[in-house]
Coordinates of C-alpha atoms in Angstrom, one line a residue:
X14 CA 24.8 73.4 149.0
X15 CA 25.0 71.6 152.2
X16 CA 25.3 72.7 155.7
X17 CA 28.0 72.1 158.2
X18 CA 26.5 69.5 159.5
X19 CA 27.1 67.9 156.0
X20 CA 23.6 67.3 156.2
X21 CA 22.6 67.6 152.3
X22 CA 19.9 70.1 151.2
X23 CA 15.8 69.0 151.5
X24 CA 15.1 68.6 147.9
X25 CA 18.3 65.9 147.7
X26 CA 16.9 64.0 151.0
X27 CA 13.3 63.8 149.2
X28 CA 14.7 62.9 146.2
X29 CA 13.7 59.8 145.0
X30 CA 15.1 59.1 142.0
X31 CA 17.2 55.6 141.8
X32 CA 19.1 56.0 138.4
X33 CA 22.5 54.9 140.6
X34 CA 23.0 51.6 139.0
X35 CA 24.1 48.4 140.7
X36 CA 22.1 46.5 142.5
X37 CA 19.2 47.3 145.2
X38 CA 17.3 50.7 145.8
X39 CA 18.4 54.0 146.6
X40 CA 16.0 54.3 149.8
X41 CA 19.1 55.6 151.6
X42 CA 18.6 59.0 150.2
X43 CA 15.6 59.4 152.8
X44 CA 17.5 59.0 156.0
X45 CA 17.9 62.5 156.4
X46 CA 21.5 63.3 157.7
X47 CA 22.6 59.9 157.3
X48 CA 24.8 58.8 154.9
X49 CA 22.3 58.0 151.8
X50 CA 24.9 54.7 151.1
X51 CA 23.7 53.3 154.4
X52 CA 20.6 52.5 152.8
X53 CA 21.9 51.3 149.7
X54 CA 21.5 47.3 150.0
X55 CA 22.8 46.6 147.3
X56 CA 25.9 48.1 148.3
X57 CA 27.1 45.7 150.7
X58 CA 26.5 42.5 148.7
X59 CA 28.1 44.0 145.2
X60 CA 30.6 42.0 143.8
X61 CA 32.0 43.6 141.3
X62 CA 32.5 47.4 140.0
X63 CA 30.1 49.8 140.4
X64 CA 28.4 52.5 139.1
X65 CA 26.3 55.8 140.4
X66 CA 24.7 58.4 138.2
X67 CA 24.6 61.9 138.7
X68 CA 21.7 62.5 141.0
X69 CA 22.4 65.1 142.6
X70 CA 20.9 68.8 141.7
X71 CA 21.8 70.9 138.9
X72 CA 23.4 73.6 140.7
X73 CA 25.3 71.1 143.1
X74 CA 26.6 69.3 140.0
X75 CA 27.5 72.2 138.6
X76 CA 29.2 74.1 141.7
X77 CA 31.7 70.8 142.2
X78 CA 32.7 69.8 139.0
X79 CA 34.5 71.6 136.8
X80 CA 33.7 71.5 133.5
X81 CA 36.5 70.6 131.1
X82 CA 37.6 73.5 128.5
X83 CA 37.0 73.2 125.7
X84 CA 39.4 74.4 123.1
X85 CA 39.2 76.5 120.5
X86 CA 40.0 75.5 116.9
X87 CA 43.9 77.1 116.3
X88 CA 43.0 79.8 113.4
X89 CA 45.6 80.4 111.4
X90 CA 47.1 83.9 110.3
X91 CA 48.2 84.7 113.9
X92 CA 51.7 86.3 113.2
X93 CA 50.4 87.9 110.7
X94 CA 47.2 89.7 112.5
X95 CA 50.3 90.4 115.5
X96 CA 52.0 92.4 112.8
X97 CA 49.5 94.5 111.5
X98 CA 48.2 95.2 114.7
X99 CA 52.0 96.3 116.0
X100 CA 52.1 98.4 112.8
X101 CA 48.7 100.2 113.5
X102 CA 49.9 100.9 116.9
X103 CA 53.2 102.1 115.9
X104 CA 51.6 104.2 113.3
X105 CA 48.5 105.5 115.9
X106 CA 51.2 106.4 118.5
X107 CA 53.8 108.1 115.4
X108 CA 50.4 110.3 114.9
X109 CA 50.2 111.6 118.1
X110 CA 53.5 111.6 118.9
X111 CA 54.3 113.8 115.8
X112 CA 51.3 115.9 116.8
X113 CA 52.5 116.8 120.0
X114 CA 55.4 117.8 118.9
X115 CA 54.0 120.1 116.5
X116 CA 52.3 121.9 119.3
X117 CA 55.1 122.4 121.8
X118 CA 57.8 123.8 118.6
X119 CA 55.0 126.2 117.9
X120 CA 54.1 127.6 121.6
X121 CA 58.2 127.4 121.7
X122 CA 58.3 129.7 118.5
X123 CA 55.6 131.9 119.8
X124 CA 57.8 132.2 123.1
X125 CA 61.3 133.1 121.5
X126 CA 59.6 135.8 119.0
X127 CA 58.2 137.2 122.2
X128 CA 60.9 137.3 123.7
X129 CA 63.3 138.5 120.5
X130 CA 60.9 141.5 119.9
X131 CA 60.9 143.0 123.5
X132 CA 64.3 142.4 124.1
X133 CA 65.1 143.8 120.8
X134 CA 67.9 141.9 119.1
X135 CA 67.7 139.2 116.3
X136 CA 69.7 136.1 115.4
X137 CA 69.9 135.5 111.7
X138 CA 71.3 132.4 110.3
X139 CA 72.0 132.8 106.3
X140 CA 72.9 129.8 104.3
X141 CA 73.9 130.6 100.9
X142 CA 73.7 127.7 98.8
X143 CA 74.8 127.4 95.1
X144 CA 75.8 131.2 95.2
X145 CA 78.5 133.4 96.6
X146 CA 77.9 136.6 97.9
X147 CA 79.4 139.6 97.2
X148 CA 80.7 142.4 99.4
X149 CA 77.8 144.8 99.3
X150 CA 74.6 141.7 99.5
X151 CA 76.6 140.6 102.8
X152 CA 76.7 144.0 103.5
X153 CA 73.1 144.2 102.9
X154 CA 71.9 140.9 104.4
X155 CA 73.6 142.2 107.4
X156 CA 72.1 145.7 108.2
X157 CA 69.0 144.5 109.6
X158 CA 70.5 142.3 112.0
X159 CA 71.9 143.8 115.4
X160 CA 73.1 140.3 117.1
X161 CA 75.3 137.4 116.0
X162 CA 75.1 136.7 112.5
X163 CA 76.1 133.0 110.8
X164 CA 76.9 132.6 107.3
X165 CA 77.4 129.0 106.1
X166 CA 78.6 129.0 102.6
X167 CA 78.9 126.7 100.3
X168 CA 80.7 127.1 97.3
X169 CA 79.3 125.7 94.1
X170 CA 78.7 128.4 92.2
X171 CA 81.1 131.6 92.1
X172 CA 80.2 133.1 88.9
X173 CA 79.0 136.1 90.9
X174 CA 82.6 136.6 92.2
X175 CA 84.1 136.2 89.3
X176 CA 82.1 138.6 87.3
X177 CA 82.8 140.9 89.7
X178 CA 86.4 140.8 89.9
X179 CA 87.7 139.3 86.7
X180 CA 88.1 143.0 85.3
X181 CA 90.6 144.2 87.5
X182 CA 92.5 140.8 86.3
X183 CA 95.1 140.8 83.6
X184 CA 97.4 138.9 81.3
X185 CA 100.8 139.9 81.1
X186 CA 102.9 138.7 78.4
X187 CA 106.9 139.2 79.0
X188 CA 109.3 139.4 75.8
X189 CA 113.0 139.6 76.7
X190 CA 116.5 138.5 75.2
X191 CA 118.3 135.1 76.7
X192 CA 121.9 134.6 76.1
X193 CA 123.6 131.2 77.0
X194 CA 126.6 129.9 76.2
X195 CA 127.6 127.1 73.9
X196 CA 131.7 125.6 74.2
X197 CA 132.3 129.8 74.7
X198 CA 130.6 131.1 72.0
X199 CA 127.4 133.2 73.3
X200 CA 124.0 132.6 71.6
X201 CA 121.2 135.6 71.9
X202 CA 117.7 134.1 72.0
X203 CA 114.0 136.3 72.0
X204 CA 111.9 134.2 74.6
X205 CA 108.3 135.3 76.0
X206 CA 106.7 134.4 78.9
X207 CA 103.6 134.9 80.8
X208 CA 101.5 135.6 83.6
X209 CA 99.5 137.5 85.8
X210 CA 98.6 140.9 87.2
X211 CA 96.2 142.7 89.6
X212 CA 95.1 146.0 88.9
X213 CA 95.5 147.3 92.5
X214 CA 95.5 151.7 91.6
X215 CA 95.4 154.5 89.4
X216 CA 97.0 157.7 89.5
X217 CA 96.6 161.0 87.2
X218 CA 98.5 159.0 84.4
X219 CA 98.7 155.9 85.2
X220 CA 97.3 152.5 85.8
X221 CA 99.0 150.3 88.0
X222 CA 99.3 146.9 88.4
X223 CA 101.2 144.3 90.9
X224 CA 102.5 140.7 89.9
X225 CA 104.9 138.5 91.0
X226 CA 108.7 139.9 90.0
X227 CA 109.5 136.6 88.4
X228 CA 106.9 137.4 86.0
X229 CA 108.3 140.8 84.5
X230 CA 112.4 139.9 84.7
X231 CA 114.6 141.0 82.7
X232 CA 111.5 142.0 79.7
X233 CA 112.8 143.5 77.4
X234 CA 108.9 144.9 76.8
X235 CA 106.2 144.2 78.7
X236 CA 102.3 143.6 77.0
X237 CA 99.3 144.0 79.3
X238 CA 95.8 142.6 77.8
X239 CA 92.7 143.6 79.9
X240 CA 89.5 141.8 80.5
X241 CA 88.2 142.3 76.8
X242 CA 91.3 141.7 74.8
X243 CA 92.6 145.0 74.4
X244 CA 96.5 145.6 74.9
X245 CA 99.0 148.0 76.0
X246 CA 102.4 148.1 76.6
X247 CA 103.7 148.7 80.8
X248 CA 107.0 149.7 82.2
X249 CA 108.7 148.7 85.3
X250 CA 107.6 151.0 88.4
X251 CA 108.8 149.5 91.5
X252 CA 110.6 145.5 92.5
X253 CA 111.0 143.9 95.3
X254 CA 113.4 140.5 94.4
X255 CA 112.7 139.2 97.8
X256 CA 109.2 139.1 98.2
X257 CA 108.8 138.1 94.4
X258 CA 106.4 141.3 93.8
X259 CA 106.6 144.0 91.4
X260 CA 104.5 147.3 90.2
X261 CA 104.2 147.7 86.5
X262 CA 102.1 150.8 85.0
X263 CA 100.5 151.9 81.8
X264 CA 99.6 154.9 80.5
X265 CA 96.3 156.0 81.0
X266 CA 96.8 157.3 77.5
X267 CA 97.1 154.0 75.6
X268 CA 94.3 153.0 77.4
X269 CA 91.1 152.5 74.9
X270 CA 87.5 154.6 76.8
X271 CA 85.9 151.6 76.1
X272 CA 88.4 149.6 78.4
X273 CA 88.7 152.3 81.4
X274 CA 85.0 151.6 81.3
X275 CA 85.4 147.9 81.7
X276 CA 88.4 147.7 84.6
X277 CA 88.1 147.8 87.9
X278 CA 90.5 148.5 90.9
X279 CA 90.6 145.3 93.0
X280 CA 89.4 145.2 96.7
X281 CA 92.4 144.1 98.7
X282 CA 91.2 141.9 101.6
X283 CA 92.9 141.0 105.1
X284 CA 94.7 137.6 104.7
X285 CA 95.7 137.8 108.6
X286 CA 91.9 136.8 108.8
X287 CA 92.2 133.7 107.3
X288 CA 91.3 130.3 108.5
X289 CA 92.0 126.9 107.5
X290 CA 89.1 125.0 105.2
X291 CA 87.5 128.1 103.7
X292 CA 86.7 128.5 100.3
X293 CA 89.8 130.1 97.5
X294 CA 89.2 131.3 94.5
X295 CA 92.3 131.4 91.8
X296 CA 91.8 134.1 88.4
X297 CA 94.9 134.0 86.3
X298 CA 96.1 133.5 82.7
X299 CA 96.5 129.9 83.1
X300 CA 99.2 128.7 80.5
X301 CA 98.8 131.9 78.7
X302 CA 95.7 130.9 77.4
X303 CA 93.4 133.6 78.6
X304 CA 92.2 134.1 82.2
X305 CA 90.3 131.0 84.0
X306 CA 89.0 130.2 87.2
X307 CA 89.9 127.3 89.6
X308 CA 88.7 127.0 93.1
X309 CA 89.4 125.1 96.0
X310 CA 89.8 126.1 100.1
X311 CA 93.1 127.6 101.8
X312 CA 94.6 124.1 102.7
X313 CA 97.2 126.1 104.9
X314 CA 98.7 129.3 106.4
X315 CA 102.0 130.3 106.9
X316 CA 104.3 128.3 105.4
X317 CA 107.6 128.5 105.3
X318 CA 109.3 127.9 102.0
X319 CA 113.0 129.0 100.9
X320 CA 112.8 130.6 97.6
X321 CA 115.6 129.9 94.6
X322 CA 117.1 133.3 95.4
X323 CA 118.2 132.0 98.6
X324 CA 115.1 134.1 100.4
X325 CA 112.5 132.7 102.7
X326 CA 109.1 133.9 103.2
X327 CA 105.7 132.7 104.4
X328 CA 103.1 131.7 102.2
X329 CA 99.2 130.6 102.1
X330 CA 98.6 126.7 100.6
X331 CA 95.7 126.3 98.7
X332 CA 94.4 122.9 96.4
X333 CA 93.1 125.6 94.1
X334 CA 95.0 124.6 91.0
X335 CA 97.9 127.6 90.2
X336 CA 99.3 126.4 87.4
X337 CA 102.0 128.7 85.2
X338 CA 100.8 131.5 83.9
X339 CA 98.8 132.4 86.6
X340 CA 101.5 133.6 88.6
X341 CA 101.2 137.1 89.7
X342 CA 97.0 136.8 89.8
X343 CA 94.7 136.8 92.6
X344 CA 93.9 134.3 95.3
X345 CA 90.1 135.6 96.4
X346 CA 87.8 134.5 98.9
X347 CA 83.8 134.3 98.7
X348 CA 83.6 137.6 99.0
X349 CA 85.6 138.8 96.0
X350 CA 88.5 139.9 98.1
X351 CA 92.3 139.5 97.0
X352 CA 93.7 137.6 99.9
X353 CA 97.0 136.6 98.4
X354 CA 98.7 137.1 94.6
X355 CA 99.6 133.4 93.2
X356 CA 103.1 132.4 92.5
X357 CA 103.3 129.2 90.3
X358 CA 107.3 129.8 90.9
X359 CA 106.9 128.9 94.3
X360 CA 104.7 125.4 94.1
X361 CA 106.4 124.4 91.0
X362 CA 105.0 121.0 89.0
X363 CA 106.6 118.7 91.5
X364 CA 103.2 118.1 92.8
X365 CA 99.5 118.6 92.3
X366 CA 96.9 120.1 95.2
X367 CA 99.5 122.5 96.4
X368 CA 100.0 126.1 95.3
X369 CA 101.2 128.9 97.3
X370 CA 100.2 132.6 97.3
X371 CA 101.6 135.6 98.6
X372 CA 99.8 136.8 101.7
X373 CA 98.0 139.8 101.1
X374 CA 98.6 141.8 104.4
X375 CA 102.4 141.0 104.3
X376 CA 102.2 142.2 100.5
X377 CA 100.4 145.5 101.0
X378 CA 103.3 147.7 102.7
X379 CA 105.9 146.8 99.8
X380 CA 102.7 147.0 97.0
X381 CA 102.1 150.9 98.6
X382 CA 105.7 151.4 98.3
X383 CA 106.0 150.7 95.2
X384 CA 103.5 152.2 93.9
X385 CA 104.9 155.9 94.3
X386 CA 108.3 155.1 92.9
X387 CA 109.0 156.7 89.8
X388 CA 108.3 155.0 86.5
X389 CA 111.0 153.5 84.8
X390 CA 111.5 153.4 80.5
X391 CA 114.3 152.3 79.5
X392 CA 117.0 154.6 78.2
X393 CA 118.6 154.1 74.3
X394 CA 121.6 152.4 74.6
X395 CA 124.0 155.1 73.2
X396 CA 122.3 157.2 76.2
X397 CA 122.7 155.4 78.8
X398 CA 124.4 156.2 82.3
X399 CA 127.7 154.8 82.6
X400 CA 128.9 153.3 86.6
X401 CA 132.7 152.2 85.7
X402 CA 133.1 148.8 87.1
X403 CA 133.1 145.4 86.7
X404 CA 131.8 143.2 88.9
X405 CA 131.2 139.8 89.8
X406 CA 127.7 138.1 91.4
X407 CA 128.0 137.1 95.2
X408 CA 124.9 134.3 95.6
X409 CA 123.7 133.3 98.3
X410 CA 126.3 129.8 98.1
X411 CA 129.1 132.1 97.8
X412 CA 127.8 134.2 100.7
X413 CA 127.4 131.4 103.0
X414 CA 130.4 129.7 101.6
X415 CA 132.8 132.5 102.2
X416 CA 130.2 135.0 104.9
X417 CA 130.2 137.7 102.3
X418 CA 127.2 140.2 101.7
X419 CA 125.3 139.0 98.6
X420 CA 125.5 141.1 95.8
X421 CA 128.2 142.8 93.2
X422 CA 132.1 142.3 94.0
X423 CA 133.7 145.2 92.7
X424 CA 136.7 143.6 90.6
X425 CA 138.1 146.3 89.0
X426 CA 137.3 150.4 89.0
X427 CA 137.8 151.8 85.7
X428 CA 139.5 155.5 85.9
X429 CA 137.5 159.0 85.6
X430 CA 134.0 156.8 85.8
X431 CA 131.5 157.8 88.3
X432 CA 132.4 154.9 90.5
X433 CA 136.1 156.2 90.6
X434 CA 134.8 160.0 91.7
X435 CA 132.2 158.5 94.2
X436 CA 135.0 156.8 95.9
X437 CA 134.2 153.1 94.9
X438 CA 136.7 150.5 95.4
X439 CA 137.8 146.8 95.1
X440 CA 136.6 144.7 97.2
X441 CA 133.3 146.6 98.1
X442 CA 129.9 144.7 97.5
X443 CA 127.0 146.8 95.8
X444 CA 123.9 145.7 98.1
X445 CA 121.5 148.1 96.7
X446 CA 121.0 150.5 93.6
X447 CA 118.6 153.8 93.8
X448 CA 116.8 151.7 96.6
X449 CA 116.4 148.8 94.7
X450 CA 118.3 145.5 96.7
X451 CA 120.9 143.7 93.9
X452 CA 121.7 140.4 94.3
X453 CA 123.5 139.6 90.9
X454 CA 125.2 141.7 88.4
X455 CA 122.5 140.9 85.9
X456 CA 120.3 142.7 88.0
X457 CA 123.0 145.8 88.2
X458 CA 123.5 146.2 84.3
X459 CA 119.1 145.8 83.7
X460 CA 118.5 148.5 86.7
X461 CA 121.1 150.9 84.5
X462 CA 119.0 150.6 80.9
X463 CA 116.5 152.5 82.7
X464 CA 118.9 155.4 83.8
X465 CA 120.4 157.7 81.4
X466 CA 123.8 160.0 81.8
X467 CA 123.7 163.0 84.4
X468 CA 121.3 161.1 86.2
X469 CA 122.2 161.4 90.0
X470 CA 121.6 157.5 92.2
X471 CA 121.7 156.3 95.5
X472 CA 124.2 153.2 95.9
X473 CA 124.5 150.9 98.6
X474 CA 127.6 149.2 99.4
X475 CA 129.4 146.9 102.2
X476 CA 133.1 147.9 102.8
X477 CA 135.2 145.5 104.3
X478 CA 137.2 146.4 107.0
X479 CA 139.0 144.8 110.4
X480 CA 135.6 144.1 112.2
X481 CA 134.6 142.8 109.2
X482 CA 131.4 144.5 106.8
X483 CA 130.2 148.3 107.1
X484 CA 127.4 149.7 105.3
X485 CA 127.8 152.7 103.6
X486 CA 125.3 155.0 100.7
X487 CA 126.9 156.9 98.3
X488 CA 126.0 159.7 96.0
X489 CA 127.3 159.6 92.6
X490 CA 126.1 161.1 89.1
X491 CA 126.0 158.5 86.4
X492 CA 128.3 159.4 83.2
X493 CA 129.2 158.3 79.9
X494 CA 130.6 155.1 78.9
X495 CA 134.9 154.7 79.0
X496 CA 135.9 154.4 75.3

């Protein structure tokens, strides 16, 4: 180093090497703070390029001149060193990220069961999968839990449900007589149908059974098969042509022990309860083949839909394939619950993915009411009740055409009938017989082979008068038939 007097240090002013090359000595470097070049003779008289060598000390070289640096050979493999080295750290900080989560969702857990069991109150989530449950394991799962409970469900397997409820299901097979008309000659043909039937009661004597009333009209005898093939023949207790339902019975008396065993009574469910998505199960004698399953979800709720009859009503949609045959059986949900009785009648084959089912809690009132009708057989011909008209069907086009009732147009009134003697007369409109509704006079003349003579009915009729229709309900005792 050298002072500020750039004076240079007292080893470099005794130094007397002369390795500068050029000509003349290097006695310059003893002239203390003197420039050492001074001194340098040959300096002044050099005539071409020169040259000086590094005289100066080691640490003053060294301090003002910078060494070049010196590079280091590439090496190659440097993107892939980068990567493995991102991958370690990715993996190091995954470790101890994953860690630390670890500990706070266990002193979380630890928190929240402290704080469930002193407050007292649990929230259970249940997911049932590949199962359904019944009514009594909900029941069950349920009683140990005082809070909200969540039950996610999905259906894959409903064997469970269907073992439970396929014994109050059965087949009902219809035979009855069509006659049709060919250039005016009349032509009598035995058909059979069938479909459907819940098993929704028993009395003292009976069992009974509800279905759709497209299913059991105009039979001429109805069959009933149970779960494990066994059969027995059902009458007529109770219609309702409006809401397509019926009650049919059958004897507890034709009824096999081994079968009473078998059945079961249906649990009705509450259809008002429904929502949109969840999972429907469909039992019914599909084609007559035997009962079979189909599910699907309810794809709708109350629909509107105007029947053939000229009726409207509101019905559940469901993709749960309802095909015929299974008219008249149950619609269930998970929990083996009727929540509606099919009706093929009313989807038809026009399309696929779309059957209807009549609501449950819309069907229950007229299902009890029917129920404690009395049970009809049908009457021998040669003893049955006479009413002494004859009559002509009002549909529902005639009635809209023309703003008549729909019904029976009384044509004609034979004399010393029962009609005549309960006051009957042309022009009136039979609504209603013994509290059954009559639309047709098909439906008239099969509601009278279940009545014999001296048998006192209820009838229902609209008189026309200035202002139009009046109902009135007469009394009359049915008698024999006018020779």
């Amino acid at each position: 180093m050298y002072d500020q007097n750039n004076n240079y240090p007292n080893d470099y002013r005794n130094h007397t090497d002369t390795q500068a090359t050029g000509e003349g000595s290097a006695q310059g470097y003893q002239n203390g703070g003197q420039n050492p070049y001074t001194g340098y003779t040959g300096y002044q008289n050099h005539t071409g390029s020169y040259q000086y060598g590094n005289t100066y000390p080691n640490d003053y070289t060294q301090m003002n001149q910078k060494k070049p640096r010196e590079k280091k050979p590439r090496r190659g493999g440097g993107y892939f060193r980068k990567a493995v080295l991102a991958v370690s750290l990715g993996l190091f900080f995954g470790l101890f990220a994953g860690l630390g989560l670890y500990i706070v969702e266990s002193v979380t857990g630890m928190d929240e069961a402290a704080e469930t069991s002193s407050t007292g109150t649990q929230t259970e989530a249940v997911t049932v999968e590949a199962e359904a449950l019944t009514t009594e394991e909900v029941q069950e799962e349920a009683s140990g839990v005082e809070s909200t409970e969540t039950v996610t469900t999905v259906v894959s397997d409903v064997s469970e449900v269907v073992a439970q409820v396929m014994p109050a299901i059965v087949a009902i097979n219809n035979h009855y007589t069509e006659t049709m008309s060919y250039f005016g000659q009349s032509v009598v043909n035995e058909e059979e149908s069938s479909g459907s039937g819940i098993i929704v009661g028993q009395n003292d004597t009976e069992l009974l059974i509800v279905t759709n009333y497209h299913v059991i009209e105009n039979a001429e005898q109805l069959t009933v098969q149970f779960v494990e093939d066994s059969e027995a023949e059902a009458s007529v207790k109770g219609t309702d042509a409006d809401m397509d339902l019926a009650v049919i019975s059958v004897p507890l008396e034709q009824i096999e022990s081994d079968t009473l065993e078998q059945i079961t009574v249906a649990t009705l469910g509450d259809s008002d309860a429904l929502v949109v998505g969840e999972p429907a199960i469909a039992i019914g004698n599909s084609l007559g083949y035997g009962q079979s399953v189909t599910v699907g979800v309810i794809s709708a709720l109350n629909r509107t839909i105007t029947l053939s009859t000229g009726s409207s009503g509101t019905f559940i949609q469901t993709d749960a394939a309802i095909n015929p045959g299974n008219s008249g059986g149950a619609l269930l949900n998970v929990k083996g619950e009727v929540i509606g009785i099919n009706s093929n009648k009313i989807g038809g084959t026009a399309v696929e993915g779309m059957g209807y089912a009549i609501p449950i809690s819309a069907a229950s009132p007229i299902i009890a009411e029917l129920m404690l009708k009395e049970t009809k057989s049908k009457v021998a011909e040669e003893e049955r009740g006479y009413l002494g008209i004859s009559g002509i069907s009002v549909t529902s086009d005639v009635s809209k055409a023309y703003g008549m009732p729909e019904g029976v147009y009384i044509a004609q009134v034979y004399e010393n009938t029962a009609a005549e003697a309960a006051g009957l007369q042309k022009g009136d409109i039979i609504t209603a017989f013994d509290g059954d509704e009559i639309t047709s006079m098909d439906e008239l003349q099969k509601e009278l082979e279940y009545y014999a003579q001296g048998e006192t009915v209820e009838i229902t009729v609209m008189t026309v008068g200035e202002g139009g229709y009046s109902e009135k309900t007469v009394e009359l005792t049915l008698g024999n038939k006018v020779q």
